[in-house]
Amino acid sequence: MIRIQSTALCASILMALTACGGGDDAANNSATPSPTLTGLAATGAAISNAPVTARCVAGDPLTGNTDANGVFTLTLSATHTAPCMLEVVNGASRLYSFATEAGRVNITPATDLVLAHALKGSPADVFAGFNKTTSDGLLNGLAAAKTYVKNQLKAVTGVDYAGDPIADVLVVGDADDKVLDALGSALDKAGKTFTDLRTGAGAGTDLSTILPKDPGNGGGGGTLPTCNTSLFSGGVRNATAQEIASFGTEYTGEAGMFNDNFEFQKTGSVSLALSAAGALTVNAQAQTVSSVCMETGASQLVVHFGAHGHVDLKAAGKFNGVLADGTTVIRSASSSTEPVVKDWGTVTIKSTAFSADRTLKPNRLPDFDIETTSFGSGRKLAMRQATDPLNGASSFDSVSVRYVAATGQVLSASVIVVPEPTAPVGSTNYYAVCELPACNGITVDASAGTVTFADTELKATVLSGNPATARISGTFSLPDWRPRAGTTVTAAQLSACKVKANAYNAEMSDIACLAGTYVGTDIDGAACTVTIDTAANTFRFKDGVKDNTFALTVSGGYNNLSSYYSSLIQSASMSKPGVPLETISLDVAPLGTGQLKVIAKNIHGVGGTTNTLYYRQCRLDFETNGS
């Protein structure tokens, strides 16, 4: 039974959900809700759709799952006796927690470290055999373990964990959750695993010997630059000394401007240098740094300096931003080599129109759509390589192929290179095509999921800045847009969906038929998750780089929701008023007979400015038979 404080006379009767007193009272108490264990499973980001198990001192194991937001509830029966130990399966790893009684209990890296310290060993080693002896040991060391873990989190992240890691309300995105984000970031940067920390906590060691202690918080260093959060709409925090030091290097790139067509025009070079202590120089000139922020959920340090300057420093020496005069855009010369998760393949474009061969390795979300042709149902594949794949305004090269789906017969192919420095004055691109029957050396293999070019010749069009021909060699992988595991929305639901069009102040009820979780493929070929929760009034885009959640608060007018419906498309968008280009949108459109296309977008300014955009897409294709 669950032990709940009561008088000695009523204790056992209360556990059976009956009352002390007459029959009328007993009838009223028969509706008393059963006690539960409920909380959040998270590592900073929510642990979505994951198995949760609880083992109590008495009673059979309880099992359930987290929802899309990481929230779980396990209902206890009269046969269960607290305390209980909990486990959540997070991919290949597991995290643990401990509930002294029914009620709130979170499962996070912080709760796991608390148990490791109290047990003086790994929680995983005792979970299967959890019993009263294990429980008593945890209870005896619980208070000291919580204090130890909170002190260690401050040491390795530089940020206070304010609440009780186990029992206090925890929400993804709140201050304590951001400490978990910082812990994960520190582990990644140090090349350590959570198992390393768990082992250290079990031994009672100083965890800053595993993750270097923040000099600004007791490590003997100087004062760290702080984050001016008023420059952002959210998603940033103070950077630790370790994080600042990890970005301490020299950055070389290009200075210039964007023209009216959003094409970058180089005017010179630039050199930046950030010291381990956060001091910045631009072209060897010292700058007055006013703010240093770490973006939550992203490996990017944002430094503001002078009156209007800021730079976003990234991994491998990449960066972008604006100089202190507010007019010159800084871009990393090496940004075109941005690594991608998905290997979409590579093609090489050769032409005397180019100063050097052009290699196109896609890093933007490919287009792969159905179209109607005179030869039957066709497909169009378009692969793109952007100079900055997460910047929606950046220029890109592209290769496209149109073919008949049933036979693989190629109808046309084209290449666009933007810009090409050797093109004539006034020209901004090189554009070449081949069309049936002249498209030779292109093989579409639907079973292998590839399109291969074998020295395929394309001829420049009248729109090209150079009349020379081009030849393409290489192979692309065809995208697979089928919904991934975790998708709760069905094609039948979307086929019957008709949102209520409202361009300015839609309610969540207007888009109720779009509600659910969509798990698709993003720019890099990795999984992305979009969730519309009409009960919680939230709209979330989770891509593992910049997770973004908006909550509709109509009374405060903080977020705007708009919706649109037509015979061709229906959509819903959530945005923050007063913060240009900070939007999550979801579009549903017919793709072809029996299919639906869903594309979600996560777009917002980076570093408190709209000069640089973060741009991410997530796509799913549904069959109307329910897949």
XYZ file of C-alpha atoms in Angstrom:
627
model
C 0.000 0.000 0.000
C 1.073 3.617 -0.454
C 1.799 5.130 2.936
C 0.038 8.454 3.404
C 0.093 10.457 6.641
C -3.166 10.000 8.559
C -4.447 9.032 11.987
C -3.559 5.567 13.138
C -7.244 4.593 13.097
C -7.803 5.595 9.432
C -4.410 4.848 7.851
C -5.059 1.371 6.484
C -8.632 2.205 5.480
C -7.503 5.280 3.551
C -5.099 3.150 1.584
C -8.035 1.097 0.334
C -9.702 4.366 -0.722
C -12.549 4.054 1.793
C -13.228 6.479 4.616
C -13.598 6.429 8.376
C -17.197 7.123 9.332
C -20.646 6.339 7.981
C -21.735 4.860 4.674
C -22.502 8.255 3.068
C -18.916 9.427 3.605
C -17.617 6.178 2.186
C -19.664 6.693 -0.947
C -18.273 10.211 -1.365
C -14.685 9.043 -0.876
C -15.066 6.268 -3.441
C -14.297 8.902 -6.100
C -10.971 9.901 -4.496
C -8.277 9.797 -7.209
C -5.620 7.131 -6.918
C -2.175 8.444 -5.906
C 0.357 8.882 -8.703
C 4.009 9.435 -9.426
C 4.197 12.235 -11.983
C 6.953 14.480 -13.263
C 9.282 15.391 -16.113
C 11.975 13.256 -17.708
C 14.564 15.504 -19.330
C 18.242 16.028 -20.012
C 17.657 19.713 -20.748
C 15.565 18.693 -23.727
C 12.538 16.569 -22.892
C 12.922 12.791 -23.124
C 9.926 12.201 -25.381
C 7.916 9.007 -25.873
C 10.239 6.973 -23.640
C 9.506 3.985 -21.337
C 9.326 4.736 -17.598
C 9.402 2.062 -14.891
C 8.905 2.404 -11.127
C 9.823 -0.244 -8.543
C 8.446 0.305 -5.062
C 9.270 -1.302 -1.711
C 6.140 -3.424 -2.208
C 3.967 -4.076 -5.264
C 4.533 -5.055 -8.869
C 6.655 -2.799 -11.132
C 4.735 0.093 -12.710
C 5.320 0.935 -16.363
C 4.324 3.789 -18.635
C 5.698 6.250 -21.169
C 6.582 9.917 -21.296
C 4.543 12.051 -23.671
C 5.968 14.267 -26.407
C 6.890 16.857 -23.750
C 8.669 14.376 -21.465
C 5.851 14.287 -18.875
C 4.848 10.953 -17.327
C 2.261 9.719 -14.816
C 2.251 6.324 -13.110
C -0.818 5.382 -11.048
C -0.183 3.541 -7.786
C -2.555 0.922 -6.415
C -3.354 -0.123 -2.876
C -0.730 -2.879 -3.128
C 2.149 -0.446 -3.635
C 4.283 0.857 -0.774
C 6.545 3.868 -1.198
C 9.409 4.778 -1.488
C 9.860 3.934 -5.157
C 12.837 4.023 -7.511
C 12.255 5.125 -11.120
C 14.021 4.524 -14.433
C 13.577 6.165 -17.851
C 15.110 4.692 -21.001
C 16.716 7.465 -23.036
C 17.933 5.813 -26.236
C 20.919 3.688 -25.318
C 21.184 5.145 -21.810
C 19.058 5.108 -18.662
C 18.464 7.678 -15.926
C 17.191 7.102 -12.387
C 15.282 8.883 -9.639
C 13.694 8.210 -6.234
C 10.270 9.081 -4.797
C 9.837 9.047 -1.037
C 6.047 9.215 -1.451
C 3.360 9.678 -4.069
C 3.465 12.997 -5.883
C 6.046 14.911 -7.895
C 9.238 13.155 -9.024
C 11.529 14.200 -11.883
C 14.002 11.969 -13.728
C 17.062 13.877 -14.953
C 20.853 13.690 -14.904
C 20.684 15.661 -11.641
C 18.405 13.101 -9.942
C 20.610 10.287 -11.220
C 23.704 11.909 -9.677
C 21.820 12.356 -6.396
C 21.114 8.616 -6.282
C 24.680 7.719 -7.278
C 26.077 9.829 -4.429
C 23.587 8.484 -1.870
C 24.176 4.878 -2.953
C 27.940 5.322 -3.329
C 27.624 3.541 -6.663
C 25.613 3.257 -9.850
C 21.797 3.348 -9.526
C 21.632 0.929 -12.469
C 23.247 -1.768 -10.311
C 20.448 -1.773 -7.703
C 17.327 -0.907 -9.694
C 16.308 -4.457 -10.684
C 16.567 -5.610 -7.058
C 15.220 -2.453 -5.380
C 13.935 -3.265 -1.886
C 13.533 -1.803 1.586
C 17.263 -2.089 2.330
C 18.128 -0.104 -0.782
C 15.377 2.385 0.045
C 16.634 2.921 3.603
C 20.150 3.570 2.312
C 18.853 6.159 -0.117
C 16.735 7.855 2.536
C 19.707 8.123 4.919
C 21.915 9.815 2.350
C 19.337 11.733 0.301
C 19.590 15.202 1.851
C 23.400 15.264 1.769
C 23.383 13.931 -1.808
C 21.099 16.736 -3.016
C 23.407 19.343 -1.484
C 26.458 17.668 -3.033
C 24.906 17.548 -6.514
C 23.719 21.159 -6.471
C 27.215 22.306 -5.438
C 28.815 20.193 -8.161
C 26.422 21.483 -10.843
C 27.366 25.046 -9.900
C 31.054 24.157 -10.096
C 30.958 22.595 -13.551
C 28.347 24.850 -15.226
C 28.749 28.132 -13.377
C 24.966 28.280 -12.822
C 22.927 27.685 -9.652
C 20.373 24.858 -9.602
C 17.754 26.555 -7.421
C 15.117 23.874 -6.753
C 14.940 20.378 -5.344
C 16.187 18.258 -8.284
C 13.766 15.451 -7.472
C 10.578 16.919 -6.048
C 10.188 20.499 -7.341
C 8.289 21.351 -10.508
C 10.637 21.336 -13.501
C 9.678 22.699 -16.939
C 11.692 22.412 -20.151
C 13.250 25.816 -20.750
C 13.125 27.101 -17.159
C 16.228 28.171 -15.201
C 16.933 24.771 -13.622
C 16.377 22.957 -16.912
C 18.972 25.247 -18.501
C 21.492 24.005 -15.920
C 20.944 20.530 -17.391
C 21.522 21.987 -20.875
C 24.772 23.505 -19.621
C 25.825 20.198 -18.081
C 25.268 18.365 -21.365
C 27.197 21.031 -23.241
C 30.098 20.799 -20.777
C 30.221 17.014 -21.192
C 30.304 17.309 -24.968
C 33.075 19.897 -24.949
C 35.193 17.901 -22.510
C 34.708 14.669 -24.451
C 33.283 12.995 -21.341
C 30.203 10.816 -20.824
C 27.508 10.952 -18.184
C 28.807 7.610 -16.903
C 32.053 9.422 -16.012
C 30.076 11.878 -13.859
C 27.945 9.126 -12.301
C 31.089 7.245 -11.283
C 32.564 10.408 -9.802
C 29.361 11.176 -7.874
C 29.296 7.625 -6.507
C 32.838 8.065 -5.230
C 32.041 11.496 -3.815
C 34.772 13.200 -5.840
C 34.866 16.803 -6.978
C 33.219 16.623 -10.420
C 35.241 19.616 -11.582
C 38.188 17.224 -11.792
C 36.219 15.555 -14.601
C 34.767 18.760 -16.043
C 37.102 21.725 -15.300
C 35.785 24.084 -12.675
C 34.473 27.481 -13.792
C 37.153 30.083 -12.846
C 34.448 32.659 -12.337
C 32.862 30.564 -9.629
C 35.538 29.547 -7.205
C 38.292 28.344 -9.494
C 40.600 31.267 -8.925
C 39.933 33.059 -12.223
C 38.745 36.573 -12.943
C 35.275 37.951 -13.592
C 33.559 36.488 -16.642
C 31.667 38.623 -19.172
C 27.938 38.282 -18.529
C 25.036 37.762 -20.910
C 22.724 40.700 -21.644
C 19.526 38.704 -22.119
C 17.566 41.844 -23.102
C 19.240 41.608 -26.532
C 17.442 38.308 -27.183
C 13.934 36.911 -27.115
C 15.163 33.873 -25.185
C 17.306 30.793 -25.597
C 20.547 32.207 -24.155
C 22.384 32.096 -20.840
C 25.662 33.122 -19.231
C 28.629 31.285 -20.695
C 30.956 29.439 -18.352
C 34.695 30.050 -18.355
C 35.207 26.654 -19.928
C 32.792 27.487 -22.753
C 34.388 30.878 -23.432
C 37.837 29.323 -23.411
C 36.719 26.665 -25.891
C 35.945 29.437 -28.406
C 39.216 31.259 -27.687
C 40.958 31.213 -31.047
C 41.500 33.282 -34.198
C 38.749 33.489 -36.811
C 39.492 34.584 -40.370
C 36.909 35.288 -43.028
C 35.352 37.834 -45.346
C 33.894 41.285 -44.805
C 31.235 42.648 -47.128
C 27.566 43.417 -47.606
C 24.345 41.749 -48.743
C 22.784 43.271 -51.834
C 19.050 43.611 -52.456
C 18.929 40.012 -53.716
C 20.470 38.736 -50.455
C 23.713 37.886 -52.274
C 26.884 38.435 -50.296
C 29.287 40.921 -51.904
C 32.826 40.626 -50.551
C 34.720 43.867 -49.962
C 37.671 42.582 -47.961
C 38.928 40.201 -45.306
C 38.538 40.183 -41.550
C 40.370 38.618 -38.628
C 38.813 38.132 -35.185
C 40.520 36.842 -32.056
C 38.783 35.854 -28.815
C 40.879 35.245 -25.718
C 40.152 32.526 -23.172
C 38.951 35.287 -20.830
C 36.474 36.721 -23.364
C 38.482 39.675 -24.739
C 37.852 40.378 -28.435
C 39.933 42.012 -31.162
C 38.807 42.782 -34.726
C 41.626 43.273 -37.240
C 44.028 43.579 -34.273
C 41.931 46.380 -32.699
C 40.632 45.762 -29.161
C 36.845 45.914 -28.797
C 34.679 46.814 -25.816
C 32.716 43.636 -25.103
C 29.291 44.306 -23.594
C 27.778 40.811 -23.540
C 28.825 37.175 -23.990
C 26.046 34.586 -24.256
C 25.860 30.864 -24.865
C 22.889 29.821 -26.954
C 20.845 27.125 -25.220
C 20.931 23.839 -27.089
C 23.495 25.046 -29.637
C 27.272 25.162 -29.737
C 27.401 28.875 -30.521
C 28.841 31.779 -28.518
C 27.368 35.229 -29.195
C 29.614 38.230 -28.435
C 28.264 41.790 -28.533
C 30.732 44.669 -28.725
C 30.836 48.394 -29.413
C 27.625 50.232 -30.248
C 26.102 47.725 -32.659
C 28.597 44.927 -33.298
C 28.077 41.264 -32.646
C 29.541 37.970 -33.830
C 28.212 34.429 -33.563
C 31.200 32.140 -33.019
C 30.770 28.508 -34.083
C 32.790 25.310 -34.127
C 35.797 24.773 -36.417
C 36.555 28.500 -36.727
C 33.263 29.460 -38.374
C 31.460 32.690 -37.534
C 29.145 35.409 -38.817
C 27.827 38.753 -37.611
C 28.203 42.503 -38.096
C 31.013 44.908 -37.283
C 30.701 47.642 -34.700
C 29.558 50.200 -37.283
C 26.480 48.064 -37.904
C 26.867 47.932 -41.669
C 29.514 45.390 -42.640
C 28.578 41.720 -42.541
C 31.221 39.230 -41.409
C 31.041 35.751 -42.841
C 33.262 32.727 -42.411
C 35.223 31.906 -45.528
C 35.030 28.217 -44.637
C 31.273 28.082 -44.047
C 30.702 26.221 -47.309
C 32.338 23.173 -45.724
C 29.736 22.981 -42.941
C 29.541 19.278 -42.014
C 26.236 17.498 -42.476
C 24.780 14.517 -40.673
C 23.156 12.921 -43.702
C 25.338 11.996 -46.659
C 23.072 12.956 -49.549
C 25.940 12.186 -51.949
C 28.227 14.440 -53.988
C 28.536 15.608 -57.593
C 31.317 17.519 -59.320
C 30.494 20.176 -61.928
C 33.217 20.891 -64.461
C 33.161 23.800 -66.920
C 35.512 26.334 -68.461
C 32.985 28.869 -67.130
C 34.397 28.252 -63.646
C 37.737 29.216 -62.248
C 37.791 25.756 -60.587
C 35.630 22.636 -60.493
C 32.568 23.031 -58.293
C 31.708 20.260 -55.841
C 28.095 20.152 -54.662
C 27.526 18.258 -51.410
C 23.922 18.974 -50.355
C 23.411 20.674 -47.013
C 19.911 22.092 -47.505
C 16.702 20.078 -47.273
C 16.290 18.494 -50.748
C 13.103 18.899 -52.793
C 11.652 15.579 -53.908
C 8.130 16.078 -55.175
C 5.551 14.441 -57.429
C 4.581 16.145 -60.670
C 2.388 15.301 -63.633
C 4.134 14.816 -66.997
C 3.004 13.682 -70.455
C 4.979 10.463 -69.831
C 3.175 9.626 -66.589
C 3.647 10.462 -62.926
C 6.977 12.156 -62.497
C 9.367 13.076 -59.726
C 11.527 16.145 -59.340
C 14.696 16.006 -57.239
C 16.528 19.226 -56.376
C 19.751 19.143 -54.340
C 21.322 22.312 -52.936
C 24.513 23.388 -51.216
C 24.266 26.699 -49.368
C 27.164 28.861 -48.254
C 25.532 28.843 -44.811
C 22.971 26.014 -44.593
C 21.181 27.362 -41.520
C 20.884 30.884 -42.925
C 17.739 31.187 -45.013
C 19.109 34.200 -46.891
C 22.375 32.590 -47.997
C 23.074 31.858 -51.672
C 23.302 28.266 -52.901
C 24.267 26.056 -55.840
C 21.743 23.474 -57.053
C 21.362 20.427 -59.297
C 17.883 19.248 -60.339
C 16.611 16.152 -62.148
C 13.100 15.393 -63.472
C 12.211 11.799 -64.319
C 9.294 9.372 -64.796
C 8.651 7.525 -61.534
C 7.634 4.191 -63.073
C 10.468 3.844 -65.603
C 13.256 6.116 -64.366
C 13.326 7.861 -67.740
C 15.077 11.213 -67.334
C 13.168 14.182 -68.738
C 15.560 16.997 -67.864
C 18.420 18.060 -65.615
C 19.772 21.453 -64.691
C 22.519 23.114 -62.697
C 22.654 26.601 -61.205
C 25.854 28.002 -59.714
C 25.494 31.303 -57.805
C 27.574 33.377 -58.021
C 30.498 32.514 -60.321
C 33.364 35.023 -60.075
C 34.460 34.545 -63.710
C 31.011 35.327 -65.147
C 30.615 38.563 -67.155
C 29.963 41.821 -65.362
C 26.315 42.138 -64.413
C 25.721 38.399 -64.371
C 24.970 36.629 -61.094
C 24.784 32.963 -62.037
C 25.657 30.097 -64.335
C 22.646 28.125 -65.583
C 22.849 25.010 -67.796
C 20.354 22.273 -68.721
C 19.774 19.100 -70.711
C 16.357 17.941 -71.910
C 14.876 14.752 -73.369
C 16.258 13.144 -75.499
C 19.678 14.749 -74.889
C 20.091 13.877 -71.192
C 22.686 11.136 -71.454
C 24.652 9.462 -68.692
C 21.982 9.839 -65.956
C 20.750 6.681 -64.219
C 17.850 6.629 -61.771
C 17.826 3.491 -59.579
C 14.695 3.618 -57.440
C 15.474 0.318 -55.669
C 18.923 1.558 -54.630
C 17.565 5.062 -53.998
C 20.175 6.827 -56.145
C 20.581 9.168 -59.099
C 23.963 8.853 -60.821
C 25.607 11.246 -63.307
C 28.318 9.805 -65.567
C 29.950 12.777 -67.273
C 26.532 14.178 -68.206
C 26.738 17.202 -70.503
C 24.556 20.258 -69.863
C 24.380 23.282 -72.139
C 24.267 26.832 -70.877
C 20.945 28.630 -71.397
C 20.343 32.202 -72.494
C 19.938 33.055 -68.807
C 23.488 31.998 -68.017
C 26.285 34.440 -67.443
C 28.642 32.218 -69.458
C 27.905 30.182 -72.647
C 30.287 27.295 -71.885
C 28.902 23.775 -71.406
C 29.159 21.866 -68.117
C 29.670 18.208 -67.240
C 28.433 16.500 -64.064
C 29.711 13.333 -62.401
C 28.700 11.760 -59.109
C 25.750 10.250 -57.218
C 22.893 11.608 -55.099
C 20.774 9.646 -52.618
C 17.010 9.953 -53.021
C 15.334 11.299 -49.857
C 12.884 9.223 -47.833
C 10.248 11.495 -46.335
C 8.100 8.802 -44.676
C 7.093 9.675 -41.091
C 9.537 8.391 -38.488
C 8.807 6.532 -35.268
C 7.041 8.729 -32.727
C 4.647 10.339 -35.213
C 1.138 10.401 -33.739
C -0.584 12.275 -36.566
C -2.113 10.148 -39.343
C -2.777 10.794 -43.005
C -6.487 10.153 -42.402
C -6.485 12.890 -39.753
C -4.782 15.357 -42.074
C -6.911 14.429 -45.099
C -10.040 15.295 -43.141
C -8.466 18.409 -41.634
C -9.846 21.834 -42.443
C -8.322 24.473 -40.219
C -10.239 27.648 -39.557
C -8.500 30.396 -41.506
C -7.517 33.350 -39.344
C -4.542 35.403 -40.413
C -3.933 37.403 -37.256
C -5.360 36.025 -34.016
C -6.234 32.363 -34.432
C -6.985 30.217 -31.414
C -5.594 26.734 -30.845
C -9.087 25.367 -31.450
C -8.850 26.709 -35.025
C -6.057 24.233 -35.801
C -7.215 21.362 -33.584
C -7.171 18.910 -36.494
C -3.418 19.504 -36.913
C -2.682 18.635 -33.277
C -0.181 15.890 -32.554
C 3.473 14.982 -33.009
C 5.229 14.926 -36.383
C 8.644 13.224 -36.588
C 10.281 13.748 -39.972
C 13.611 14.484 -41.643
C 15.446 17.795 -41.431
C 18.068 19.624 -43.483
C 20.851 17.322 -42.347
C 18.892 14.113 -42.815
C 18.517 13.714 -39.052
C 15.209 13.377 -37.208
C 13.215 16.479 -36.315
C 10.077 16.701 -34.196
C 7.216 19.171 -34.418
C 4.473 19.052 -31.798
C 1.214 21.002 -31.675
C -0.413 20.654 -28.261
C -3.830 22.308 -28.316
C -4.425 21.469 -24.661
C -1.250 23.186 -23.468
C -1.496 25.887 -26.188
C 2.057 25.186 -27.339
C 3.801 24.846 -30.693
C 7.244 23.217 -30.656
C 9.992 22.582 -33.197
C 12.768 20.269 -31.953
C 15.701 19.638 -34.311
C 18.508 19.080 -31.820
C 20.225 22.339 -32.724
C 17.823 25.108 -31.777
C 14.774 23.648 -30.062
C 12.043 26.289 -30.029
C 8.744 26.314 -28.122
C 6.044 28.997 -28.245
C 3.134 29.115 -25.815
C -0.025 30.891 -26.931
C -1.035 33.376 -24.241
C -3.963 35.234 -25.731
C -4.601 37.424 -22.703
C -1.036 38.727 -22.641
C -0.689 38.876 -26.397
C 2.821 37.457 -26.150
C 2.527 35.026 -29.066
C 0.605 35.305 -32.319
C -1.068 32.307 -33.950
C -2.300 32.495 -37.533
C -3.892 29.873 -39.760
C -4.765 29.565 -43.441
C -6.885 27.167 -45.485
C -7.392 26.656 -49.217
C -7.927 23.748 -51.582
C -4.135 23.653 -52.153
C -2.687 24.204 -48.710
C -3.521 24.715 -45.066
C -1.095 26.060 -42.550
C -0.569 27.240 -38.997
C 2.146 29.623 -37.815
C 3.143 30.780 -34.340
C 5.341 33.850 -33.990
C 6.494 36.351 -31.387
C 5.263 39.888 -32.067
C 7.968 42.514 -31.989
C 10.660 39.931 -32.776
C 10.908 39.782 -36.581
C 11.432 36.405 -38.197
C 10.942 34.282 -35.092
C 8.369 31.790 -36.296
C 7.389 28.127 -36.227
C 5.080 27.131 -39.076
C 3.470 23.934 -40.344
C 2.168 23.544 -43.909
C 0.070 20.621 -45.172
C -0.453 20.273 -48.922
C -1.449 17.606 -51.468
C 1.636 15.982 -52.966
C -0.086 13.769 -55.505
C -2.787 11.133 -55.726
C -3.051 9.533 -52.333
C -0.271 11.559 -50.699
C 0.152 14.569 -48.432
C 3.232 16.683 -47.865
C 3.964 18.271 -44.484
C 6.728 20.856 -44.160
C 7.497 22.624 -40.897
C 9.863 25.573 -40.561
C 11.792 27.012 -37.632
C 12.997 30.501 -38.539
C 14.379 33.265 -36.361
C 17.101 35.866 -36.097
C 20.424 34.868 -34.578
C 22.284 37.017 -32.082
C 19.455 39.494 -31.623
C 19.475 40.641 -35.238
C 17.598 39.824 -38.423
C 20.696 40.220 -40.590
C 21.497 36.574 -39.888
C 18.740 33.981 -39.949
C 18.487 30.552 -38.413
C 16.486 28.468 -40.874
C 15.538 24.840 -40.357
C 12.996 22.630 -42.129
C 11.320 19.337 -41.274
C 9.467 17.246 -43.889
C 7.096 14.254 -43.878
C 5.114 12.641 -46.723
C 1.940 10.707 -45.828
C -0.030 8.149 -47.807
C -3.784 8.599 -47.344
C -4.179 4.936 -46.401
C -3.007 5.969 -42.956
C 0.778 5.727 -43.172
